[in-house]
Coordinates of C-alpha atoms in Angstrom, one line a residue:
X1 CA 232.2 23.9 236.5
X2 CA 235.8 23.7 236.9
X3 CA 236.8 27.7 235.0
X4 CA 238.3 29.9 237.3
X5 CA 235.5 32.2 239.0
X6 CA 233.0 30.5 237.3
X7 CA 230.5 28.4 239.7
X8 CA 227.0 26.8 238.7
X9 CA 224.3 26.6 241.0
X10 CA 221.4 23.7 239.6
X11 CA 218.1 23.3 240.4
X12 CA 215.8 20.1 239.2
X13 CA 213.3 17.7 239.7
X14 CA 209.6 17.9 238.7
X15 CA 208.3 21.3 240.1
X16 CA 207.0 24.3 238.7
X17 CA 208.8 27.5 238.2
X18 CA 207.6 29.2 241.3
X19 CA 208.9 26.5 243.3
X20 CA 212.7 27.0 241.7
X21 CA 211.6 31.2 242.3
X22 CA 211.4 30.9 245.8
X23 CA 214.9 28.5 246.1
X24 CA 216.6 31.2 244.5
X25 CA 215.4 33.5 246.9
X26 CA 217.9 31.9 249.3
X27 CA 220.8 31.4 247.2
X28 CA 223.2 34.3 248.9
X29 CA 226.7 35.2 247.8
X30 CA 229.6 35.2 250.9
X31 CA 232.9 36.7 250.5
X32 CA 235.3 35.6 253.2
X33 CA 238.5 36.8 251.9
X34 CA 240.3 39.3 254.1
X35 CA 241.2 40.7 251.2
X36 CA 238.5 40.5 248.5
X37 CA 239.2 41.5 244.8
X38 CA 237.2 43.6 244.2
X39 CA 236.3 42.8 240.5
X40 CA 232.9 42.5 239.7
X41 CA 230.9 38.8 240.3
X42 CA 228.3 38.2 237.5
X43 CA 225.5 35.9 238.5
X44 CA 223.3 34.4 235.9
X45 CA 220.2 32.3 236.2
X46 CA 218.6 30.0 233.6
X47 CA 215.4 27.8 234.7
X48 CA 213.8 25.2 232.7
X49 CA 210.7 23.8 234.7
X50 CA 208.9 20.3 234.8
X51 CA 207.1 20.9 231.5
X52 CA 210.7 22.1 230.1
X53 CA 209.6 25.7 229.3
X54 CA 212.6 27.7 229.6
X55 CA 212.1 31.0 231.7
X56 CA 214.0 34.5 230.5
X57 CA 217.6 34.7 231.7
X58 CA 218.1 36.8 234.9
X59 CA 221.4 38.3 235.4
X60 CA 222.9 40.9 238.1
X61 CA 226.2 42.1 239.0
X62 CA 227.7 42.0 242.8
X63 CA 230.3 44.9 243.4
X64 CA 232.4 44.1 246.5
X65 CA 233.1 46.8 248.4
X66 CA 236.0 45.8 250.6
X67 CA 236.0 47.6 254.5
X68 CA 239.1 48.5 256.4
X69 CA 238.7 46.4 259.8
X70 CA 239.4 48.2 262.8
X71 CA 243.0 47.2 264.3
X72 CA 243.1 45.4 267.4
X73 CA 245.4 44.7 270.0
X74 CA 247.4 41.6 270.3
X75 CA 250.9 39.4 270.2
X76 CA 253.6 39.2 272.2
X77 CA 253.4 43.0 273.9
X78 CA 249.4 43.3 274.2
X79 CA 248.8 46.0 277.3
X80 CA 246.2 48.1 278.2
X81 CA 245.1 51.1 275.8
X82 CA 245.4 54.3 277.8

């Protein structure tokens, strides 16, 4: 929606609740930053259905957990690792 951090996933069209359950159910969160922040992402999901009954508001929080990779060899003097 434009505010820093902030991004909106929506699901419509004439189906029932169960049908927008199991889309969510695939909705997966991807962090490809080498270097992740490691503040917390809030995700919060609102449904309103065909008949426009709205559901109860779901929220969780994802902690990233940022890894040290593993160095590797490279560059101009690569050799063998004895």
């Amino acid at each position: 929606n434009g505010s820093a951090g902030v991004h909106k996933i929506v699901f419509s069209g004439n189906k029932d609740a169960t049908t927008f359950q199991l889309g969510m159910r695939e909705v997966q969160y991807k962090n490809t930053s080498e270097n992740p922040s490691i503040t917390p992402r809030t995700v919060t999901v609102d449904i309103v259905d065909k008949d426009n009954n709205t559901g109860i508001s779901a929220t969780a929080t994802i902690n990233v957990i940022p890894v040290n990779d593993a160095p590797i060899k490279g560059g101009d003097y690569a050799g063998a690792l004895n």
